[in-house]
Coordinates of C-alpha atoms and ligand atoms in Angstrom, one line a residue:
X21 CA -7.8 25.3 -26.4
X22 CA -6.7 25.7 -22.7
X23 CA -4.2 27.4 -21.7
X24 CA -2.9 25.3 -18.7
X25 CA 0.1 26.7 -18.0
X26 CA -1.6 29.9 -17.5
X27 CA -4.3 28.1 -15.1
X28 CA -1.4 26.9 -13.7
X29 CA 0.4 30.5 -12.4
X30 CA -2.9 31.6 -10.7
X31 CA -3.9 27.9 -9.2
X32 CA -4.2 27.5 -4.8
X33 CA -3.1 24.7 -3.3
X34 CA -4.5 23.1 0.6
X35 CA -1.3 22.2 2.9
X36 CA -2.7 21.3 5.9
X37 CA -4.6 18.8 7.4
X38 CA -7.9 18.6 7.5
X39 CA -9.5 16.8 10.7
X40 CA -12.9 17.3 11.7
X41 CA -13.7 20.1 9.2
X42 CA -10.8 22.3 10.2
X43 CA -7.3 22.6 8.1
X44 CA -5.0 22.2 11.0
X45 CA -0.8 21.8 10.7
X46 CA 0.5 19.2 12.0
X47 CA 1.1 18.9 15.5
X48 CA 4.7 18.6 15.2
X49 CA 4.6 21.4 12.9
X50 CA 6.6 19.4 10.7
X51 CA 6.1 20.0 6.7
X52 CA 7.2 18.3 3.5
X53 CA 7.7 19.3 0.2
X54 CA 5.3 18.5 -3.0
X55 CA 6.8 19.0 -6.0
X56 CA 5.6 18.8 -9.8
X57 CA 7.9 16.4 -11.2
X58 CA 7.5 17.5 -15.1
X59 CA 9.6 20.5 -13.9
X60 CA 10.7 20.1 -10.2
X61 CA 9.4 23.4 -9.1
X62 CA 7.9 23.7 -5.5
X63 CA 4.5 23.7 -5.5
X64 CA 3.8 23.6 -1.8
X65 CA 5.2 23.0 1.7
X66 CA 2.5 20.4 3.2
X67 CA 1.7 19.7 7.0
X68 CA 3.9 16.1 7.7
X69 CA 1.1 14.4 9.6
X70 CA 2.2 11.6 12.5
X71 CA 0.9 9.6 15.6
X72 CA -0.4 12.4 17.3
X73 CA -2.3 14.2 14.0
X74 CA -3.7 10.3 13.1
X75 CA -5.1 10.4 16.9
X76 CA -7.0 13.4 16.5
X77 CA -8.3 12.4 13.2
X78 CA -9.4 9.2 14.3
X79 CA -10.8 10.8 17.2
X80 CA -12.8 13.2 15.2
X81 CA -13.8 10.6 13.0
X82 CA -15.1 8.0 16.0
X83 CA -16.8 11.3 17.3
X84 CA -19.0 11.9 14.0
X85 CA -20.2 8.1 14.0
X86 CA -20.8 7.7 17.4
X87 CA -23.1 10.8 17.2
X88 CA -25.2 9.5 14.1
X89 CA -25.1 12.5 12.5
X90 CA -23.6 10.7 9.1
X91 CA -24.1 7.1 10.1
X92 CA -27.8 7.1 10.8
X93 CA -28.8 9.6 8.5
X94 CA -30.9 7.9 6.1
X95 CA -29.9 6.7 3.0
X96 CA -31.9 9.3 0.9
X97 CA -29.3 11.8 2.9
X98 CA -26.7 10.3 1.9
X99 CA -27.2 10.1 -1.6
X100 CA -28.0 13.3 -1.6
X101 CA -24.4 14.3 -0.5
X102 CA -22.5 12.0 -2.2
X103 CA -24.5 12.9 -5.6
X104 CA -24.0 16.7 -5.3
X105 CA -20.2 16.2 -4.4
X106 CA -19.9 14.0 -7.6
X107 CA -21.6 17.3 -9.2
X108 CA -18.6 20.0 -7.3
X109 CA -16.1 17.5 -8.7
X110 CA -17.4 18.0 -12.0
X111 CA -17.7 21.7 -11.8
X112 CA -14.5 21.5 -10.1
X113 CA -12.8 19.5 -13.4
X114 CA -10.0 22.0 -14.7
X115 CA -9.2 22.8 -11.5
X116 CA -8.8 19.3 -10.1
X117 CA -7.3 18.3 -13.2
X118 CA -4.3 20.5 -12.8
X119 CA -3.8 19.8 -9.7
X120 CA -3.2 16.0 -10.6
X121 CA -1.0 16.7 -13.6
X122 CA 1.0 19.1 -11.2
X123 CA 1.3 16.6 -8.8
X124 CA 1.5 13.4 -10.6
X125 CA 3.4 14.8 -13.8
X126 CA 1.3 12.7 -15.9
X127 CA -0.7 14.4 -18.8
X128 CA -3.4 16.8 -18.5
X129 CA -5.7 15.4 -21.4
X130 CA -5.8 12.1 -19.4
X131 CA -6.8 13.9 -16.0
X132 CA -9.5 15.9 -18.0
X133 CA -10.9 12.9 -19.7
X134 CA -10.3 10.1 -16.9
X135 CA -9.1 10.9 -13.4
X136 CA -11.4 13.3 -12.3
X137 CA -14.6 12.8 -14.4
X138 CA -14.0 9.0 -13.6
X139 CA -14.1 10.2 -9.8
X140 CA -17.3 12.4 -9.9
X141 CA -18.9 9.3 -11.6
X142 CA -17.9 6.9 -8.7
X143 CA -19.4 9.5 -5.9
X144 CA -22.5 9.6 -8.0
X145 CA -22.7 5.6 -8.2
X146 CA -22.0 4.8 -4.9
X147 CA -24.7 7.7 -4.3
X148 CA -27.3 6.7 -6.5
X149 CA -26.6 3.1 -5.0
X150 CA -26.8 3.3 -1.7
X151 CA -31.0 3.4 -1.3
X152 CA -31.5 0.4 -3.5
X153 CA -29.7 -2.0 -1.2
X154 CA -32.0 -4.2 0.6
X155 CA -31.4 -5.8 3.5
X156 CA -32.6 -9.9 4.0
X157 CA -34.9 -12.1 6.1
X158 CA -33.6 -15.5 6.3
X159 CA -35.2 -19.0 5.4
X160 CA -36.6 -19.7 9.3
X161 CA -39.4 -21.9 10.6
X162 CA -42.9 -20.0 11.6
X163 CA -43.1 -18.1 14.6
X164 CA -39.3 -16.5 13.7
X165 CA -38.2 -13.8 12.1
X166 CA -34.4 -13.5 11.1
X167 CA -33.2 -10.0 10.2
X168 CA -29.7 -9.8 8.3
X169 CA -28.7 -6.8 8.0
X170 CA -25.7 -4.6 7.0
X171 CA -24.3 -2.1 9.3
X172 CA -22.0 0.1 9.2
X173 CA -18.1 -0.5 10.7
X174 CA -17.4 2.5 12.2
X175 CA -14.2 4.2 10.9
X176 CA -12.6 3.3 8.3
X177 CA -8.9 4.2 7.5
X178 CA -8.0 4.5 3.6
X179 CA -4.1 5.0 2.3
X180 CA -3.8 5.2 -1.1
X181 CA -0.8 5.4 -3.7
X182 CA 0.6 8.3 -6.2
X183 CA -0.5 7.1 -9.7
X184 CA -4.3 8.1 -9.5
X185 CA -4.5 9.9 -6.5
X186 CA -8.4 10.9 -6.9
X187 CA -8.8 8.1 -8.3
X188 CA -7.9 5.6 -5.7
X189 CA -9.4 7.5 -2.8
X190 CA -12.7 7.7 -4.7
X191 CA -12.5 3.9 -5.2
X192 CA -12.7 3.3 -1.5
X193 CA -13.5 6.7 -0.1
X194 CA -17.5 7.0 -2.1
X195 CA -18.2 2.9 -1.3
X196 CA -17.1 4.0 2.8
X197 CA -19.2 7.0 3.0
X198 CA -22.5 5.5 1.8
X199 CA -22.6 2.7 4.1
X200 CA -22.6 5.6 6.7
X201 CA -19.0 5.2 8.0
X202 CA -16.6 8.0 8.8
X203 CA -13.1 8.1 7.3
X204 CA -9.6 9.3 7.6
X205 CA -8.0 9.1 4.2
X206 CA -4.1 9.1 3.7
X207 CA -2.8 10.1 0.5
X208 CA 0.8 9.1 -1.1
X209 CA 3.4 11.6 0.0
X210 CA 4.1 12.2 -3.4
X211 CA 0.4 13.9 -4.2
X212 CA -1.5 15.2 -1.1
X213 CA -3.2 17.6 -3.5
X214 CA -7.0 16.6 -4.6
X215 CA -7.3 14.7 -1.5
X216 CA -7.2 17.6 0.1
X217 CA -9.6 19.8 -2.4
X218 CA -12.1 16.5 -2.0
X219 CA -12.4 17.0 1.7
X220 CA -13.3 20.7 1.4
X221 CA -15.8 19.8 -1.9
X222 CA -17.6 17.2 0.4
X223 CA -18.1 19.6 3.2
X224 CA -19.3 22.3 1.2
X225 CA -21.5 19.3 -0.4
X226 CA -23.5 18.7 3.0
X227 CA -20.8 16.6 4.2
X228 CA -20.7 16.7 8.1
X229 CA -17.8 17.7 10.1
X230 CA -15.4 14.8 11.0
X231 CA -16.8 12.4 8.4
X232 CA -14.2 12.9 6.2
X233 CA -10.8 13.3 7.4
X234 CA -7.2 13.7 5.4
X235 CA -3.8 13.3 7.3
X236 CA -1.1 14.0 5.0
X237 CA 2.2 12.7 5.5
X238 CA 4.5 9.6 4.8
X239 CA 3.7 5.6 5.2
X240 CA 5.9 4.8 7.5
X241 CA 4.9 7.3 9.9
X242 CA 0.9 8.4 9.4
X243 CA 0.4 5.0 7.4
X244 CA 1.7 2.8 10.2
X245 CA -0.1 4.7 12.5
X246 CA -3.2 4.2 10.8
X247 CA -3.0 0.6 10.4
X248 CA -1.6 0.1 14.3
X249 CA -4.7 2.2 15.6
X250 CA -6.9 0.4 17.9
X251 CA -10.2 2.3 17.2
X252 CA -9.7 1.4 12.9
X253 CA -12.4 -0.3 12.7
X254 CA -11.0 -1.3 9.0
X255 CA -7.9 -0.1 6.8
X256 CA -8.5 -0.3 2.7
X257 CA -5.4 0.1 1.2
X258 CA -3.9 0.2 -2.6
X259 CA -0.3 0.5 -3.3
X260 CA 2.7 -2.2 -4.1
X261 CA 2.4 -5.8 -2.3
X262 CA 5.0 -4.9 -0.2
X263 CA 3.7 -2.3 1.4
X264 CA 0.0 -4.2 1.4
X265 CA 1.7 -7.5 3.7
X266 CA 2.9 -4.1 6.4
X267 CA -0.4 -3.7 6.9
X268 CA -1.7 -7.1 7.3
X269 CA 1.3 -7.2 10.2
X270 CA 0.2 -4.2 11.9
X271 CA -3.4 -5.3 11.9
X272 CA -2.4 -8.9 13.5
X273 CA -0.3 -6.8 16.5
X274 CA -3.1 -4.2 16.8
X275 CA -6.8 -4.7 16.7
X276 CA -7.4 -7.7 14.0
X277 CA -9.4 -5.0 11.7
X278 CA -9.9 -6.4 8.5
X279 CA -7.4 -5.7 5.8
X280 CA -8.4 -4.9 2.2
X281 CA -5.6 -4.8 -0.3
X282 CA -5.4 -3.8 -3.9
X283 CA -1.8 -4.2 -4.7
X284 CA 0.5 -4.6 -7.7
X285 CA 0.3 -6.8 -11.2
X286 CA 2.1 -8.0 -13.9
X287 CA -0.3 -8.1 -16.2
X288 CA -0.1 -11.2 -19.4
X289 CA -1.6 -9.4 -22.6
X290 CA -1.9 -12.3 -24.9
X291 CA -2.5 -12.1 -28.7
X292 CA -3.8 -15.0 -31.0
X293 CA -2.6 -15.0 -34.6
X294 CA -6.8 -16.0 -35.1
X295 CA -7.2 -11.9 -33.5
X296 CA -8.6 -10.3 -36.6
X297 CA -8.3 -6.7 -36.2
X298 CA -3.9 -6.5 -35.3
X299 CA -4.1 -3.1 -35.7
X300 CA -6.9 -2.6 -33.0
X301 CA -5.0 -5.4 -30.8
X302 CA -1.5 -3.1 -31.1
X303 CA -2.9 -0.2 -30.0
X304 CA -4.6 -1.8 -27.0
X305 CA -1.2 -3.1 -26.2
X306 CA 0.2 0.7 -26.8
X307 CA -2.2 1.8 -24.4
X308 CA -2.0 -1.0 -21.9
X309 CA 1.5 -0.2 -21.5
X310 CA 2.4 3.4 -21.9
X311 CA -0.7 5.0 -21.0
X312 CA 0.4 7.2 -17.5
X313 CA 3.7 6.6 -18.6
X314 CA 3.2 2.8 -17.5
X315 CA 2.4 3.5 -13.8
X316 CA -0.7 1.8 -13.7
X317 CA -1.7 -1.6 -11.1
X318 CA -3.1 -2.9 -14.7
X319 CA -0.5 -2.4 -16.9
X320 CA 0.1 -5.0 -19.4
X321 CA 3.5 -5.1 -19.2
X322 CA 4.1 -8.3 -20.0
X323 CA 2.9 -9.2 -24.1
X324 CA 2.5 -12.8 -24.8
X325 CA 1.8 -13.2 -28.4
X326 CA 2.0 -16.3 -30.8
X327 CA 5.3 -16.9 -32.3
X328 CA 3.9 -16.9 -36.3
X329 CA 3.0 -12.9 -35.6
X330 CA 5.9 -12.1 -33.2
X331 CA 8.4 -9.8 -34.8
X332 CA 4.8 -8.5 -37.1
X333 CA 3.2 -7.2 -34.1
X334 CA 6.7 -5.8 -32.7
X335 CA 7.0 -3.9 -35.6
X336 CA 3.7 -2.3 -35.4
X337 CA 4.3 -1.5 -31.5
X338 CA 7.2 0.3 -32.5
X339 CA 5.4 2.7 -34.8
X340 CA 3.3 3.7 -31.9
X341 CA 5.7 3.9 -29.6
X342 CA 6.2 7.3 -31.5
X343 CA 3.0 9.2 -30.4
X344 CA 3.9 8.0 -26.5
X345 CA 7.3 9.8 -27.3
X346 CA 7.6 11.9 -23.9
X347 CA 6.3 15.5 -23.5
X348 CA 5.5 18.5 -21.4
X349 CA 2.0 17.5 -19.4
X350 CA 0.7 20.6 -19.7
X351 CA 0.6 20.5 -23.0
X352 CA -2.6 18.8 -24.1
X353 CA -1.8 16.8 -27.1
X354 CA 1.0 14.7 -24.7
X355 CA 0.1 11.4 -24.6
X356 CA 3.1 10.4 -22.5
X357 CA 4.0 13.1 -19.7
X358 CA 6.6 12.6 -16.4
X359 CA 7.6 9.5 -13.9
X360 CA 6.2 10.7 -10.2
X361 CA 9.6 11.6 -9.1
X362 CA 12.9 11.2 -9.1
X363 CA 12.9 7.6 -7.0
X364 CA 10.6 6.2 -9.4
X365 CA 12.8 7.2 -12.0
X366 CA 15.9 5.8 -10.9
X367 CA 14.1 2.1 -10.5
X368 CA 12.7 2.3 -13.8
X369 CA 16.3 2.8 -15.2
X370 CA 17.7 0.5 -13.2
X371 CA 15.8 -2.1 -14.8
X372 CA 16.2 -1.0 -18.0
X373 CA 19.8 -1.8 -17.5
X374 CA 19.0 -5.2 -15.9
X375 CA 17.2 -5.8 -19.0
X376 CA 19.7 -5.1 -21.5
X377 CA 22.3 -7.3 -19.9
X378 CA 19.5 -10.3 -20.2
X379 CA 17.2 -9.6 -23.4
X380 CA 17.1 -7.5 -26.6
X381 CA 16.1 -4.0 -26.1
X382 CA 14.3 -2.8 -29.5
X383 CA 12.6 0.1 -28.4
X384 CA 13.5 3.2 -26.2
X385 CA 15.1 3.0 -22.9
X386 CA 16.4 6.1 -22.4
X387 CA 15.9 9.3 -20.1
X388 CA 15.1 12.3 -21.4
X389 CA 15.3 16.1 -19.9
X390 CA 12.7 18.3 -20.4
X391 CA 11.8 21.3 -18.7
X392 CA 14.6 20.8 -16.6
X393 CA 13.4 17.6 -15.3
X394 CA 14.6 14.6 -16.1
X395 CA 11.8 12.4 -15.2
X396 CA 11.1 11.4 -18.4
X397 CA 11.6 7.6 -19.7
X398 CA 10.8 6.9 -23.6
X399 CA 8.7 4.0 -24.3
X400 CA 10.9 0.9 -24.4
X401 CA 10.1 -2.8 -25.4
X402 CA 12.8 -5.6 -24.5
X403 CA 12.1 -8.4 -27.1
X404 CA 13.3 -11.8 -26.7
X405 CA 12.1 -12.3 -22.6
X406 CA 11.5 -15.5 -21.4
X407 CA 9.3 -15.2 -17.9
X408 CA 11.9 -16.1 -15.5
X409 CA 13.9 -13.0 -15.9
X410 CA 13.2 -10.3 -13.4
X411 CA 11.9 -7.7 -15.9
X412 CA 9.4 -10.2 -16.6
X413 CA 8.4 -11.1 -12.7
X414 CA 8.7 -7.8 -11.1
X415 CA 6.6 -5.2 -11.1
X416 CA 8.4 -2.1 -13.0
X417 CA 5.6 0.7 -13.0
X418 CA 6.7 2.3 -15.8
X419 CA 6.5 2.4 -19.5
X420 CA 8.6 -0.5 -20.1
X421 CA 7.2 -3.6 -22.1
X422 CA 8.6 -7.1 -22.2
X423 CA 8.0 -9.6 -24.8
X424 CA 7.2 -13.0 -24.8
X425 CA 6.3 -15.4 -27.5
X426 CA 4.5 -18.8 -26.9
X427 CA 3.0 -21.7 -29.6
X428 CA 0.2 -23.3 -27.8
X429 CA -2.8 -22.2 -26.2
X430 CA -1.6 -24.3 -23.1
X431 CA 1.9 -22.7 -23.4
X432 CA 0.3 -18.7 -23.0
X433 CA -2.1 -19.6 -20.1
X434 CA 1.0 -21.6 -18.1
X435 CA 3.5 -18.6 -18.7
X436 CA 0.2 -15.5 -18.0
X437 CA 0.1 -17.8 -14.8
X438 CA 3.6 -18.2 -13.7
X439 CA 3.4 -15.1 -11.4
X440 CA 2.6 -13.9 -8.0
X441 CA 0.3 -11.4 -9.5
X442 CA -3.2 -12.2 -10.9
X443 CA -4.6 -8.5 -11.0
X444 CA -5.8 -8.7 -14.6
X445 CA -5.2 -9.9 -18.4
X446 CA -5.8 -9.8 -21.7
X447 CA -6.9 -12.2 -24.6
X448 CA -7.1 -10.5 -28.5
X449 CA -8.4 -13.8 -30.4
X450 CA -11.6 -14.8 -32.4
X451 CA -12.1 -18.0 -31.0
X452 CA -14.8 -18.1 -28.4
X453 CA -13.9 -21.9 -27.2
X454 CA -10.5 -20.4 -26.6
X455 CA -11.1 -17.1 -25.0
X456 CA -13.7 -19.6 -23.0
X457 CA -11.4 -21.9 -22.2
X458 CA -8.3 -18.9 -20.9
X459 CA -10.9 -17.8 -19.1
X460 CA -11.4 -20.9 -16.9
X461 CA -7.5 -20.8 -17.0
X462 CA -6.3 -17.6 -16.1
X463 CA -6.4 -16.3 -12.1
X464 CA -6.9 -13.0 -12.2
X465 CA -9.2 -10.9 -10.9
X466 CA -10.4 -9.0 -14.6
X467 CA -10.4 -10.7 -17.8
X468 CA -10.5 -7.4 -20.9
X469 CA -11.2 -10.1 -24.2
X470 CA -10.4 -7.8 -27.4
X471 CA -10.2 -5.0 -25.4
X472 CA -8.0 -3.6 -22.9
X473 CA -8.2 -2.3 -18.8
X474 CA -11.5 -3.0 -18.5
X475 CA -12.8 -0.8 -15.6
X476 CA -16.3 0.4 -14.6
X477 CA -18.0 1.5 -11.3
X478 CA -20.6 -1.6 -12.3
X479 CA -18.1 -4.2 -12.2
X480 CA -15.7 -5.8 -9.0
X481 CA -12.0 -4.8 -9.5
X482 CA -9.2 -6.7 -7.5
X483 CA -6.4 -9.4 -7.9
X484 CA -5.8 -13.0 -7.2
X485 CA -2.8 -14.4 -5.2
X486 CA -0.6 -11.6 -4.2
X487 CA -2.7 -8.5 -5.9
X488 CA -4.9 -8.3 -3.0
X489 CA -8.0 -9.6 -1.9
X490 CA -11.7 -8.0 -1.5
X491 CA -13.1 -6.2 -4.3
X492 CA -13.4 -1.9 -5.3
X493 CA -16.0 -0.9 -7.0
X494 CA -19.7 -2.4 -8.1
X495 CA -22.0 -3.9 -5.1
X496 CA -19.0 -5.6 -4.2
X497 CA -17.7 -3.0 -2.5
X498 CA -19.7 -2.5 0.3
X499 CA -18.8 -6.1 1.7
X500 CA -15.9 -4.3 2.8
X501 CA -17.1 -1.5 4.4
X502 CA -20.3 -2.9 6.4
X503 CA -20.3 -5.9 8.5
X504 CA -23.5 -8.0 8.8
X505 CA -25.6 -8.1 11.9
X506 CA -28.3 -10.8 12.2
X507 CA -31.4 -10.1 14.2
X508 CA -33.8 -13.1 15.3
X509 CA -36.8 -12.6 16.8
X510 CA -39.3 -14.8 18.2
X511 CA -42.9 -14.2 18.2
Ligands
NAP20 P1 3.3 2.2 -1.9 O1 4.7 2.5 -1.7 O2 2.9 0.8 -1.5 O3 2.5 3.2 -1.1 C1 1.1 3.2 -1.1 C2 0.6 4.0 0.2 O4 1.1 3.3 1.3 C3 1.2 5.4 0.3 O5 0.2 6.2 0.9 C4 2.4 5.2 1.2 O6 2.8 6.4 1.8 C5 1.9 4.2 2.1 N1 3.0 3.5 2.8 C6 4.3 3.3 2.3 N2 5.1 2.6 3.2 C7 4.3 2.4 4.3 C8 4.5 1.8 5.5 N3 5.7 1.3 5.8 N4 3.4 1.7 6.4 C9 2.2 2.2 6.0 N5 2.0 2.8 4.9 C10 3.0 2.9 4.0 O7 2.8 2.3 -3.4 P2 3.1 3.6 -4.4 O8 4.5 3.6 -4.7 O9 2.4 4.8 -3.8 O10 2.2 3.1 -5.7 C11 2.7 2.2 -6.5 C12 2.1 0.8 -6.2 O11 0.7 0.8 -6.0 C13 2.4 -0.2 -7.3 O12 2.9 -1.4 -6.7 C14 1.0 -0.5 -7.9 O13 0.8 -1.8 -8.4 C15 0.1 -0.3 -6.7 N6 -1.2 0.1 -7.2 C16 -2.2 -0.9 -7.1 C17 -3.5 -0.6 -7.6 C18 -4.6 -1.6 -7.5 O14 -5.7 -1.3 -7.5 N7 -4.3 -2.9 -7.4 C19 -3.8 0.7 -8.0 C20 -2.8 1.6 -8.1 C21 -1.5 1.3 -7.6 P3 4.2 7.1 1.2 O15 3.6 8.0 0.2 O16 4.9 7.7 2.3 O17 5.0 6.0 0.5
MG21 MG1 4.7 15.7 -6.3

């Protein structure tokens, strides 16, 4: 077995910038501090990016498209590249995977198994995609020939949240770069750290200077810059709904780039007493809720399931809720590790309390110190919620479950509607006309039937209503990052 904390003594971490292939302080010479929430120890003083450091990156990054060196290398190139940086990631696993447990605080098993092998997997897609897309000739009369093709945008600005910080940049960063675009990427303040290893990996992959550029530093300041600048060509952006309707604002009183969202959930999990593995469906709803301690766009946080199996199907949540019992993330048999940081532990709290004074809380709920941190929340279940209370409307993003019971079909799909979310659900039932017929029902963007987050790099992820718009991952993807160009010509 690994020692981590061991890898973790002699691990180096980037603090700087790095804009057009050089790491760089910031031009204020400003700094922040990362810290590993799990145990609130430094782990490094990291350059505060701001106007000025967004103006160079975006500089550097208009530079490297304008001079074709990325954007009109052909696509055989630029699989190549992408391909072998999905190959440094993987070499690159334990390292990269303890950086994101240091960072995020959430366990190390789950980086080693998801985060980082899931983000060498979407390079490599993206790369192995990019020269089998064909272009089109259109319907025309004889004697014309109508070209549609997909160019690049330009530069393309990409902030991303805290919960899967490789993750999330991969998502948009890989579909960017193969459509030949150059990027400045913006991590969450909270967890600057792979972002910053992935820009050095991609250089040392054949990368070019100033294709791929990271300004660390916070929202308000790099982000809004980002999303005012006049030569974005196009800002993709995942993180809470608030922060998503910003950008939409700074994009109308800038440039009109196009806005790309992936923002926040409440996702309906709903169980059929006609399910006919419980066990498989409790698990799932374990999982769907506790996994990264809850801090996940997908999360099923809210469980709809059929009166006749109610309090059945709480008890068997409550059993698991014991191997999701908080633990060092370092330690690789954790399976539930630290919140972010202490912010994000104080909201989670705070509705805990809200909770209690509205519904029946019959699992967890408390804090719990560890390591001399005490970002750690047990895995809690309020029973007895009805969906107008605000633990069952507002996004918690943490390990805190709410449970609803309906009678009808009609009932579950009215409540797994009444949101402004419609990122994803669940349906655990036998019945094909019913799953068929939720599926007409439900407005969401992903649709897991006896199964649970369903995610791949072959299929479109997104929300309905106020989840976002546009699509990650799959084909998809590259809608946002190219623009199409038609060219007619007459012979
Ligand atoms: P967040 O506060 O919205 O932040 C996301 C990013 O936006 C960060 O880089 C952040 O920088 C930046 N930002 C914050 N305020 C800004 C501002 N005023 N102007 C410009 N940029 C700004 O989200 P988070 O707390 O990092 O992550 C949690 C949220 O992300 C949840 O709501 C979750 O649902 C959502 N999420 C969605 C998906 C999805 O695919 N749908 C996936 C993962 C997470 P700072 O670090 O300085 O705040
Ligand atoms: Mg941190």
């Amino acid at each position: 077995m690994q020692n981590w904390h061991e890898k973790a003594t002699r691990i180096s971490f980037r603090n700087q910038a790095f804009i057009n292939g050089k790491w760089v302080a910031s031009a204020s010479g400003k700094v922040f501090e990362a810290r590993n929430p799990a145990t609130n120890h430094l782990l490094a003083s990291i350059a505060e990016c701001d106007v000025e450091d967004v103006n160079r990156a975006v500089a550097a990054a208009r530079k490297a498209f304008d001079s074709g060196v990325w954007s009109r290398a052909s696509p055989e190139t630029r699989k190549t590249v992408l391909v072998r940086l999905a190959e440094l990631i993987r070499q690159h696993q334990d390292e990269l995977a303890l950086l994101e447990t240091l960072d995020t605080g959430k366990p190390i098993a789950n980086s080693v198994a998801a985060d980082i092998p899931g983000s060498a997997a979407t390079f490599q897609w993206f790369g192995e995609a990019i020269d089998k897309v064909y272009g089109e000739i259109a319907p025309t009369e004889l004697g014309n020939l109508a070209l549609v093709r997909r160019d690049a945008l330009g530069v393309v600005a990409c902030v991303v949240p805290w919960n899967y910080p490789l993750m999330m940049a991969s998502w948009k960063v890989a579909p960017a770069l193969a459509a030949g675009n150059s990027v400045v990427l913006k991590p969450a303040e909270q967890t600057s750290l792979t972002a910053l290893r992935l820009a050095e990996l991609a250089v040392e992959a054949g990368l070019p200077y100033g294709v791929l550029n990271v300004v660390t530093g916070f929202g308000e300041t790099a982000g809004q810059a980002l999303g005012r600048h006049m030569d974005v060509d196009c800002l993709a952006f995942t993180g809470s709904t608030e922060v998503g309707k910003y950008f939409l604002r700074y994009s109308a009183e800038s440039n009109m780039k196009p806005v790309w969202l992936e923002c926040g959930g409440k996702s309906p999990n709903l169980v059929f007493s006609d399910c006919d593995d419980i066990e498989a469906a409790a698990d799932a709803a374990a999982f769907g809720i506790w996994y990264d301690q809850g801090e996940v766009c997908t999360a099923n946080s809210r469980l709809l399931v059929e009166e006749k199996i109610k309090d059945e199907f709480v008890d068997l949540l409550k059993k698991r809720a014991r191997d999701y019992q908080p633990g060092d993330p370092l330690d690789p048999t954790t399976k539930m590790g630290a919140v972010v940081e202490d912010r994000q532990t104080a909201r989670i709290l705070s509705y805990i309390e809200q909770g209690k004074s509205v519904a029946r809380l019959v699992e967890g709920g408390e804090q719990l110190t560890i390591s001399g941190s005490s970002n750690y929340v047990t895995p809690t279940i309020f029973d007895g919620v009805t969906n107008d209370m605000v633990i069952a409307r507002e996004e918690i993003f943490g390990p805190v479950l709410s449970v609803l019971s309906f009678r009808e079909e009609e009932e579950a799909a009215r409540i797994a509607n009444a949101s402004i979310y419609g990122l994803a659900a669940s349906i655990w039932s036998n019945n094909l006309k019913r799953v068929m017929r939720l599926s007409d029902a439900l407005r969401v963007g992903t649709i897991s039937v006896n199964c649970m987050d369903a995610v791949s790099n072959v299929v479109p992820f997104g929300g309905f209503k106020q989840s976002g718009n546009g699509r990650d991952l799959s084909l998809h993807s590259f809608d946002k990052y190219t623009n199409l160009k038609t060219v007619w010509i007459k012979y």
